[in-house]
Short mmCIF file of C-alpha atoms and ligand atoms in Angstrom, two decimals:
data_model
loop_
_atom_site.label_atom_id
_atom_site.label_comp_id
_atom_site.label_asym_id
_atom_site.label_seq_id
_atom_site.Cartn_x
_atom_site.Cartn_y
_atom_site.Cartn_z
CA UNK A 27 -22.95 35.23 -18.06
CA UNK A 28 -21.99 38.99 -18.36
CA UNK A 29 -19.31 38.47 -20.90
CA UNK A 30 -21.55 36.92 -23.53
CA UNK A 31 -23.69 40.19 -23.32
CA UNK A 32 -20.61 42.17 -23.73
CA UNK A 33 -19.34 40.34 -26.59
CA UNK A 34 -22.42 42.09 -28.09
CA UNK A 35 -21.87 45.64 -27.84
CA UNK A 36 -21.73 47.32 -31.08
CA UNK A 37 -23.46 49.92 -32.70
CA UNK A 38 -25.79 49.77 -35.66
CA UNK A 39 -25.93 51.88 -38.59
CA UNK A 40 -29.04 54.04 -39.71
CA UNK A 41 -29.93 54.03 -43.35
CA UNK A 42 -33.14 55.76 -44.75
CA UNK A 43 -34.66 53.02 -45.45
CA UNK A 44 -33.74 49.66 -43.02
CA UNK A 45 -32.19 46.82 -45.01
CA UNK A 46 -31.86 43.14 -43.65
CA UNK A 47 -29.48 41.91 -46.20
CA UNK A 48 -28.24 38.78 -44.77
CA UNK A 49 -29.83 39.12 -41.36
CA UNK A 50 -30.58 35.67 -40.49
CA UNK A 51 -33.32 34.44 -37.77
CA UNK A 52 -31.96 31.90 -35.71
CA UNK A 53 -34.16 29.31 -33.93
CA UNK A 54 -32.52 28.54 -30.40
CA UNK A 55 -33.84 25.84 -27.81
CA UNK A 56 -32.87 26.64 -24.42
CA UNK A 57 -32.59 22.98 -22.73
CA UNK A 58 -31.23 24.64 -19.44
CA UNK A 59 -31.84 27.13 -16.60
CA UNK A 60 -28.50 28.52 -17.63
CA UNK A 61 -29.05 28.64 -21.45
CA UNK A 62 -32.14 30.40 -20.34
CA UNK A 63 -30.87 32.83 -18.23
CA UNK A 64 -28.13 33.98 -20.67
CA UNK A 65 -30.41 34.28 -23.38
CA UNK A 66 -32.88 36.30 -21.00
CA UNK A 67 -29.66 38.89 -20.42
CA UNK A 68 -29.05 39.14 -24.04
CA UNK A 69 -32.73 40.11 -24.70
CA UNK A 70 -32.33 43.00 -22.00
CA UNK A 71 -28.97 43.90 -23.62
CA UNK A 72 -29.86 43.01 -27.40
CA UNK A 73 -27.33 45.92 -28.72
CA UNK A 74 -28.38 44.93 -32.18
CA UNK A 75 -30.24 41.53 -31.98
CA UNK A 76 -34.17 41.36 -32.25
CA UNK A 77 -35.74 38.99 -30.53
CA UNK A 78 -38.72 37.67 -32.25
CA UNK A 79 -39.95 35.15 -29.90
CA UNK A 80 -39.08 35.78 -26.55
CA UNK A 81 -37.09 33.59 -24.09
CA UNK A 82 -39.30 32.39 -21.41
CA UNK A 83 -39.08 28.72 -20.91
CA UNK A 84 -36.99 25.89 -21.20
CA UNK A 85 -37.55 23.75 -24.41
CA UNK A 86 -39.48 26.83 -25.68
CA UNK A 87 -38.04 27.83 -28.93
CA UNK A 88 -36.55 31.49 -28.96
CA UNK A 89 -36.15 33.11 -32.71
CA UNK A 90 -33.34 35.93 -32.93
CA UNK A 91 -32.70 37.78 -35.53
CA UNK A 92 -29.05 38.57 -36.26
CA UNK A 93 -27.27 41.19 -38.36
CA UNK A 94 -24.44 39.51 -40.37
CA UNK A 95 -21.65 41.68 -38.67
CA UNK A 96 -22.71 39.87 -35.46
CA UNK A 97 -23.24 36.31 -36.65
CA UNK A 98 -19.60 35.66 -35.59
CA UNK A 99 -20.17 36.76 -31.97
CA UNK A 100 -23.32 34.86 -32.28
CA UNK A 101 -22.31 31.81 -33.04
CA UNK A 102 -19.78 31.74 -30.18
CA UNK A 103 -22.02 32.46 -27.90
CA UNK A 104 -24.32 29.32 -29.47
CA UNK A 105 -21.05 27.47 -29.45
CA UNK A 106 -19.87 28.06 -25.64
CA UNK A 107 -23.54 27.70 -24.13
CA UNK A 108 -23.84 24.39 -26.27
CA UNK A 109 -27.31 25.51 -27.35
CA UNK A 110 -29.35 24.06 -30.21
CA UNK A 111 -29.64 26.51 -33.10
CA UNK A 112 -31.20 26.13 -36.46
CA UNK A 113 -30.95 28.97 -39.15
CA UNK A 114 -34.83 29.59 -39.82
CA UNK A 115 -34.55 32.47 -41.99
CA UNK A 116 -31.42 32.94 -44.01
CA UNK A 117 -31.86 36.49 -45.08
CA UNK A 118 -34.50 38.56 -44.06
CA UNK A 119 -34.18 40.87 -46.91
CA UNK A 120 -35.18 38.19 -49.06
CA UNK A 121 -38.54 37.76 -47.57
CA UNK A 122 -39.31 41.48 -47.31
CA UNK A 123 -38.28 41.74 -51.02
CA UNK A 124 -40.79 38.78 -51.87
CA UNK A 125 -43.71 38.86 -49.38
CA UNK A 126 -45.56 41.26 -51.66
CA UNK A 127 -46.62 40.32 -55.17
CA UNK A 128 -44.73 42.16 -57.73
CA UNK A 129 -47.84 42.88 -59.91
CA UNK A 130 -50.90 43.54 -57.87
CA UNK A 131 -53.17 40.70 -58.84
CA UNK A 132 -56.32 42.85 -58.67
CA UNK A 133 -56.51 46.37 -58.47
CA UNK A 134 -59.34 46.57 -56.00
CA UNK A 135 -59.24 46.01 -52.23
CA UNK A 136 -58.99 42.23 -52.64
CA UNK A 137 -56.58 40.94 -50.00
CA UNK A 138 -54.02 39.66 -52.22
CA UNK A 139 -51.48 42.06 -51.03
CA UNK A 140 -50.74 44.04 -47.83
CA UNK A 141 -52.59 47.56 -48.12
CA UNK A 142 -51.25 51.03 -46.77
CA UNK A 143 -52.95 52.94 -44.50
CA UNK A 144 -54.22 55.06 -46.86
CA UNK A 145 -55.64 52.28 -48.91
CA UNK A 146 -57.47 50.49 -45.68
CA UNK A 147 -59.04 54.00 -44.76
CA UNK A 148 -60.12 54.51 -48.56
CA UNK A 149 -61.85 51.02 -48.30
CA UNK A 150 -63.26 52.08 -44.92
CA UNK A 151 -64.62 54.76 -46.64
CA UNK A 152 -65.87 53.18 -49.53
CA UNK A 153 -67.90 50.97 -46.80
CA UNK A 154 -69.34 53.84 -45.38
CA UNK A 155 -70.77 54.88 -48.92
CA UNK A 156 -71.76 51.61 -49.87
CA UNK A 157 -73.82 50.63 -46.77
CA UNK A 158 -75.15 54.09 -45.59
CA UNK A 159 -77.50 52.03 -43.02
CA UNK A 160 -75.36 49.84 -41.25
CA UNK A 161 -71.91 51.16 -41.56
CA UNK A 162 -70.75 54.28 -39.67
CA UNK A 163 -67.36 55.90 -39.35
CA UNK A 164 -65.67 55.67 -35.67
CA UNK A 165 -62.43 57.77 -34.92
CA UNK A 166 -60.73 57.02 -31.71
CA UNK A 167 -58.53 60.49 -32.15
CA UNK A 168 -55.38 61.26 -33.30
CA UNK A 169 -52.01 59.35 -33.07
CA UNK A 170 -48.74 60.83 -31.93
CA UNK A 171 -47.72 62.08 -35.35
CA UNK A 172 -51.18 63.39 -36.06
CA UNK A 173 -52.84 60.48 -37.91
CA UNK A 174 -56.50 59.39 -37.22
CA UNK A 175 -56.98 56.15 -35.79
CA UNK A 176 -60.19 55.00 -37.69
CA UNK A 177 -62.73 52.21 -37.43
CA UNK A 178 -66.28 51.47 -38.45
CA UNK A 179 -68.88 50.61 -36.55
CA UNK A 180 -71.26 47.92 -38.29
CA UNK A 181 -75.01 47.62 -37.27
CA UNK A 182 -77.91 45.98 -38.64
CA UNK A 183 -80.30 45.94 -35.60
CA UNK A 184 -81.00 48.23 -33.16
CA UNK A 185 -80.51 47.14 -29.28
CA UNK A 186 -77.55 44.46 -30.36
CA UNK A 187 -74.59 43.73 -27.89
CA UNK A 188 -71.07 44.81 -29.36
CA UNK A 189 -68.05 43.02 -30.68
CA UNK A 190 -64.73 44.63 -30.87
CA UNK A 191 -62.05 44.03 -33.25
CA UNK A 192 -58.63 45.25 -32.83
CA UNK A 193 -55.72 44.71 -35.20
CA UNK A 194 -52.10 46.19 -35.95
CA UNK A 195 -51.31 47.39 -32.39
CA UNK A 196 -47.92 45.71 -33.21
CA UNK A 197 -46.98 47.98 -36.53
CA UNK A 198 -44.96 44.96 -38.67
CA UNK A 199 -47.59 42.15 -38.04
CA UNK A 200 -49.16 43.07 -41.13
CA UNK A 201 -51.42 39.97 -41.11
CA UNK A 202 -53.43 41.37 -38.51
CA UNK A 203 -55.02 44.42 -40.15
CA UNK A 204 -55.26 42.30 -43.16
CA UNK A 205 -57.44 39.60 -41.43
CA UNK A 206 -59.54 42.23 -39.67
CA UNK A 207 -60.38 44.05 -42.68
CA UNK A 208 -61.31 40.51 -44.24
CA UNK A 209 -63.56 39.64 -41.40
CA UNK A 210 -65.17 42.83 -41.46
CA UNK A 211 -65.73 42.50 -45.61
CA UNK A 212 -67.36 39.08 -44.84
CA UNK A 213 -69.76 40.53 -42.27
CA UNK A 214 -71.08 42.61 -44.86
CA UNK A 215 -70.91 40.50 -47.83
CA UNK A 216 -71.12 36.96 -46.70
CA UNK A 217 -73.81 34.61 -48.20
CA UNK A 218 -72.97 32.01 -45.44
CA UNK A 219 -76.47 31.84 -43.28
CA UNK A 220 -74.39 31.49 -40.41
CA UNK A 221 -72.18 34.41 -40.80
CA UNK A 222 -74.95 36.60 -42.04
CA UNK A 223 -76.96 35.80 -38.66
CA UNK A 224 -73.80 36.68 -36.74
CA UNK A 225 -73.81 40.02 -38.49
CA UNK A 226 -76.98 40.58 -37.83
CA UNK A 227 -76.91 39.67 -34.06
CA UNK A 228 -74.02 42.00 -33.15
CA UNK A 229 -72.88 45.35 -33.64
CA UNK A 230 -69.07 45.50 -34.55
CA UNK A 231 -66.75 48.25 -33.74
CA UNK A 232 -63.60 47.25 -35.85
CA UNK A 233 -60.15 49.09 -35.65
CA UNK A 234 -58.11 47.40 -38.26
CA UNK A 235 -54.96 49.85 -37.44
CA UNK A 236 -54.84 51.01 -34.03
CA UNK A 237 -51.03 52.09 -34.24
CA UNK A 238 -51.07 53.77 -37.50
CA UNK A 239 -47.86 55.91 -36.98
CA UNK A 240 -46.04 52.26 -36.63
CA UNK A 241 -47.97 50.81 -39.47
CA UNK A 242 -47.20 53.71 -41.75
CA UNK A 243 -43.16 53.49 -40.48
CA UNK A 244 -43.42 49.83 -41.37
CA UNK A 245 -44.48 50.59 -44.95
CA UNK A 246 -42.29 53.66 -45.64
CA UNK A 247 -39.09 53.02 -43.63
CA UNK A 248 -38.68 49.89 -41.70
CA UNK A 249 -40.79 46.99 -42.05
CA UNK A 250 -39.55 45.45 -38.58
CA UNK A 251 -40.92 48.55 -36.97
CA UNK A 252 -42.87 47.24 -34.02
CA UNK A 253 -43.89 50.00 -31.49
CA UNK A 254 -45.38 53.43 -31.79
CA UNK A 255 -43.61 56.50 -33.00
CA UNK A 256 -43.64 58.52 -29.64
CA UNK A 257 -40.45 60.43 -28.57
CA UNK A 258 -39.87 61.02 -25.00
CA UNK A 259 -36.30 62.42 -25.05
CA UNK A 260 -35.20 58.89 -25.28
CA UNK A 261 -32.40 57.65 -27.70
CA UNK A 262 -34.91 55.34 -28.83
CA UNK A 263 -38.02 55.95 -30.43
CA UNK A 264 -41.92 54.59 -29.51
CA UNK A 265 -43.17 52.26 -26.88
CA UNK A 266 -44.76 49.04 -27.00
CA UNK A 267 -48.43 49.96 -27.07
CA UNK A 268 -49.59 46.59 -25.91
CA UNK A 269 -47.57 46.64 -22.71
CA UNK A 270 -49.05 50.36 -22.38
CA UNK A 271 -52.44 49.62 -20.67
CA UNK A 272 -53.35 50.14 -17.16
CA UNK A 273 -53.48 47.17 -15.83
CA UNK A 274 -50.70 45.23 -13.60
CA UNK A 275 -48.48 47.88 -15.77
CA UNK A 276 -44.72 46.72 -15.90
CA UNK A 277 -45.47 43.48 -13.74
CA UNK A 278 -44.20 41.18 -16.15
CA UNK A 279 -42.94 40.63 -19.79
CA UNK A 280 -42.37 44.28 -20.21
CA UNK A 281 -39.27 46.54 -20.40
CA UNK A 282 -38.64 49.98 -18.60
CA UNK A 283 -35.79 50.53 -21.32
CA UNK A 284 -36.75 53.14 -23.91
CA UNK A 285 -34.56 51.01 -26.55
CA UNK A 286 -36.42 47.56 -26.04
CA UNK A 287 -38.95 46.06 -28.29
CA UNK A 288 -41.22 45.56 -25.09
CA UNK A 289 -40.86 48.97 -23.29
CA UNK A 290 -44.12 49.66 -21.63
CA UNK A 291 -43.71 53.23 -22.02
CA UNK A 292 -42.90 55.87 -19.56
CA UNK A 293 -46.03 55.36 -17.33
CA UNK A 294 -49.50 53.75 -17.93
CA UNK A 295 -51.21 55.03 -21.05
CA UNK A 296 -47.97 57.42 -22.09
CA UNK A 297 -49.33 56.23 -25.46
CA UNK A 298 -51.64 58.48 -27.13
CA UNK A 299 -53.10 55.44 -29.58
CA UNK A 300 -53.46 53.29 -26.16
CA UNK A 301 -54.89 56.19 -24.25
CA UNK A 302 -57.40 56.87 -26.89
CA UNK A 303 -58.38 53.04 -27.56
CA UNK A 304 -59.02 52.76 -23.59
CA UNK A 305 -60.71 56.25 -23.72
CA UNK A 306 -63.20 54.71 -26.64
CA UNK A 307 -63.75 51.31 -24.77
CA UNK A 308 -64.76 53.20 -21.74
CA UNK A 309 -67.23 55.23 -23.39
CA UNK A 310 -68.98 52.25 -24.77
CA UNK A 311 -68.37 49.61 -21.97
CA UNK A 312 -71.67 48.89 -21.55
CA UNK A 313 -72.32 48.29 -25.01
CA UNK A 314 -69.93 44.99 -25.59
CA UNK A 315 -69.27 41.72 -24.26
CA UNK A 316 -66.78 40.50 -26.79
CA UNK A 317 -63.01 41.77 -27.43
CA UNK A 318 -60.96 40.13 -30.05
CA UNK A 319 -57.38 41.34 -30.72
CA UNK A 320 -55.08 39.86 -33.51
CA UNK A 321 -51.22 39.74 -33.97
CA UNK A 322 -48.90 37.47 -35.22
CA UNK A 323 -47.10 35.35 -35.46
CA UNK A 324 -47.05 31.73 -33.52
CA UNK A 325 -50.35 30.12 -34.05
CA UNK A 326 -51.90 30.72 -30.43
CA UNK A 327 -55.25 31.54 -29.35
CA UNK A 328 -55.16 32.90 -26.16
CA UNK A 329 -57.43 34.56 -23.06
CA UNK A 330 -56.55 36.37 -19.86
CA UNK A 331 -54.36 36.91 -18.22
CA UNK A 332 -50.71 37.55 -19.09
CA UNK A 333 -49.53 38.86 -15.48
CA UNK A 334 -49.63 35.66 -13.54
CA UNK A 335 -51.45 32.36 -14.18
CA UNK A 336 -54.28 32.58 -11.85
CA UNK A 337 -57.42 31.32 -13.55
CA UNK A 338 -60.17 34.04 -14.67
CA UNK A 339 -63.55 33.23 -13.14
CA UNK A 340 -64.83 31.46 -16.54
CA UNK A 341 -61.29 29.72 -17.40
CA UNK A 342 -63.07 26.53 -18.43
CA UNK A 343 -65.37 27.85 -20.54
CA UNK A 344 -62.79 30.07 -22.25
CA UNK A 345 -60.67 27.39 -22.60
CA UNK A 346 -63.02 24.49 -24.10
CA UNK A 347 -64.32 27.55 -26.06
CA UNK A 348 -61.04 28.24 -27.52
CA UNK A 349 -60.22 24.64 -28.32
CA UNK A 350 -63.52 24.68 -30.44
CA UNK A 351 -62.32 27.61 -32.30
CA UNK A 352 -59.09 26.17 -32.74
CA UNK A 353 -60.54 23.01 -34.31
CA UNK A 354 -62.83 25.02 -36.49
CA UNK A 355 -59.73 26.91 -37.77
CA UNK A 356 -57.74 23.83 -38.45
CA UNK A 357 -60.51 22.58 -40.68
CA UNK A 358 -59.68 24.05 -43.79
CA UNK A 359 -55.75 23.90 -44.00
CA UNK A 360 -55.09 21.84 -41.13
CA UNK A 361 -53.36 25.14 -39.38
CA UNK A 362 -52.87 24.14 -35.76
CA UNK A 363 -53.19 26.36 -32.91
CA UNK A 364 -52.29 25.91 -29.36
CA UNK A 365 -54.88 27.39 -26.87
CA UNK A 366 -54.55 28.70 -23.15
CA UNK A 367 -53.86 32.00 -21.16
CA UNK A 368 -51.50 34.42 -22.39
CA UNK A 369 -48.84 33.57 -19.19
CA UNK A 370 -48.90 29.99 -19.82
CA UNK A 371 -49.35 29.75 -23.84
CA UNK A 372 -47.03 32.38 -24.69
CA UNK A 373 -45.02 34.27 -21.97
CA UNK A 374 -45.86 36.40 -18.89
CA UNK A 375 -46.74 39.95 -20.00
CA UNK A 376 -48.30 42.61 -18.63
CA UNK A 377 -50.06 45.81 -19.60
CA UNK A 378 -51.89 44.43 -23.00
CA UNK A 379 -55.04 45.84 -23.98
CA UNK A 380 -57.04 42.35 -23.77
CA UNK A 381 -56.17 42.06 -20.20
CA UNK A 382 -56.96 45.32 -19.37
CA UNK A 383 -60.66 44.90 -20.77
CA UNK A 384 -60.85 41.82 -18.90
CA UNK A 385 -59.64 43.36 -15.52
CA UNK A 386 -61.16 46.54 -15.66
CA UNK A 387 -64.42 45.80 -17.49
CA UNK A 388 -64.87 41.86 -16.27
CA UNK A 389 -65.83 41.16 -20.01
CA UNK A 390 -66.65 37.46 -20.39
CA UNK A 391 -65.27 36.65 -23.84
CA UNK A 392 -62.05 38.51 -24.57
CA UNK A 393 -59.67 36.55 -27.15
CA UNK A 394 -55.95 37.26 -28.92
CA UNK A 395 -54.93 35.25 -32.09
CA UNK A 396 -51.08 35.04 -32.85
CA UNK A 397 -52.03 34.35 -36.30
CA UNK A 398 -49.75 32.41 -38.80
CA UNK A 399 -46.97 31.05 -39.02
CA UNK A 400 -44.88 29.49 -36.67
CA UNK A 401 -41.26 30.93 -37.80
CA UNK A 402 -40.95 29.95 -41.43
CA UNK A 403 -41.52 33.62 -42.90
CA UNK A 404 -42.56 35.18 -38.79
CA UNK A 405 -43.78 38.57 -39.49
CA UNK A 406 -43.05 38.35 -43.21
CA UNK A 407 -45.74 36.08 -44.16
CA UNK A 408 -46.24 36.24 -47.75
CA UNK A 409 -49.26 37.96 -49.19
CA UNK A 410 -50.49 35.06 -51.13
CA UNK A 411 -51.49 33.52 -47.77
CA UNK A 412 -53.56 36.30 -46.46
CA UNK A 413 -56.93 34.60 -47.88
CA UNK A 414 -56.33 31.35 -46.31
CA UNK A 415 -55.03 33.05 -43.33
CA UNK A 416 -58.10 34.94 -42.83
CA UNK A 417 -60.58 32.64 -43.89
CA UNK A 418 -59.53 29.94 -41.36
CA UNK A 419 -59.37 32.77 -38.86
CA UNK A 420 -63.00 33.49 -39.46
CA UNK A 421 -63.96 30.03 -38.55
CA UNK A 422 -62.57 30.27 -35.06
CA UNK A 423 -64.11 34.10 -35.22
CA UNK A 424 -67.66 32.55 -35.71
CA UNK A 425 -67.63 29.62 -33.26
CA UNK A 426 -66.55 32.15 -30.44
CA UNK A 427 -69.26 34.51 -31.31
CA UNK A 428 -72.23 31.87 -31.89
CA UNK A 429 -70.95 30.62 -28.08
CA UNK A 430 -71.47 34.55 -26.95
CA UNK A 431 -74.81 34.76 -28.68
CA UNK A 432 -75.99 31.70 -27.12
CA UNK A 433 -74.86 32.35 -23.55
CA UNK A 434 -74.96 35.99 -23.21
CA UNK A 435 -78.12 36.96 -21.23
CA UNK A 436 -80.62 38.45 -23.97
CA UNK A 437 -81.34 42.30 -23.22
ZN1 ZN B 519 -47.86 41.56 -31.63
#
């Protein structure tokens, strides 16, 4: 096994702006335990390969981004293992170059393009101005590089229970902040009586981009950046903020290697972004019952837990609610989602925000979306799909919030 890993020891060059010319994304299907183990070893020592979908289970697709100079070695591994493989994306840079419109179709904030952190924050400011009685600014504090982690609170009525929306903890998953801002906008503007009623029936704390350093870096320097931008004297920057929460930290699906994409950080809450979010949630833990987190990609709707497959106390309720939400999501465009707990639906993982919320505060309704798509574009979903993605996702959010409204004890 080791020999395959050693074949891939090559250094990568760094430029001012990362380019991904002729980088391929290869989808491989491990069909037996040996193939799976070699892929898992590779993931631990990727040396320039980037796992977009991690190896976890036999017969589950693994997406690996391969730099052009590593294609010969990669092909050798695939051939020697007899791995089923296909080219899913033939040139990552081409998708980066074409995911956004050449000219913005509209000047205002209209979900026809992906927006920068600055633009998102300016839009939040405009909401505070436009809805002074309902929208107030909220700040979690400052990120590692000193950026404010900003959100808003929407409240039309006193005494409402609250819902939290979290987006952007993984920097490159641009569809997440786009979807969260879209839903926020609908809560404020929708004429649909069901949505308007839900807007009135809950308070909402909405944080489109809880990893602002990473998000900015993914705009300015490296489109494929996932982690925070902290530097703890390591050769590699950042940790995976969504492996950094203090709940079964580092038990599964997280790495102790600083260069890994799933580096869990040097200790629980070592990342200031995760720590600030947890502090804030702790401070309002008496107020909220619903926690909704947004990621991409894979089209999954998941509930706790990730560290093991033991069912949570309301597993049956969450599974049937999740399935109804996924059915509502599919109505607009036929977009199909799988539903289940994190451990069984995507892969074992620990230290994620949703599980911490459930585990520490026992909140009944906590869900995580892996939004579009299933790998055709992966993290590089064209901006032309934002509105359809967000609109169908809103359908699933509505089902969950209606259920919460009907089933939470009235206060
Ligand atoms: Zn993610």
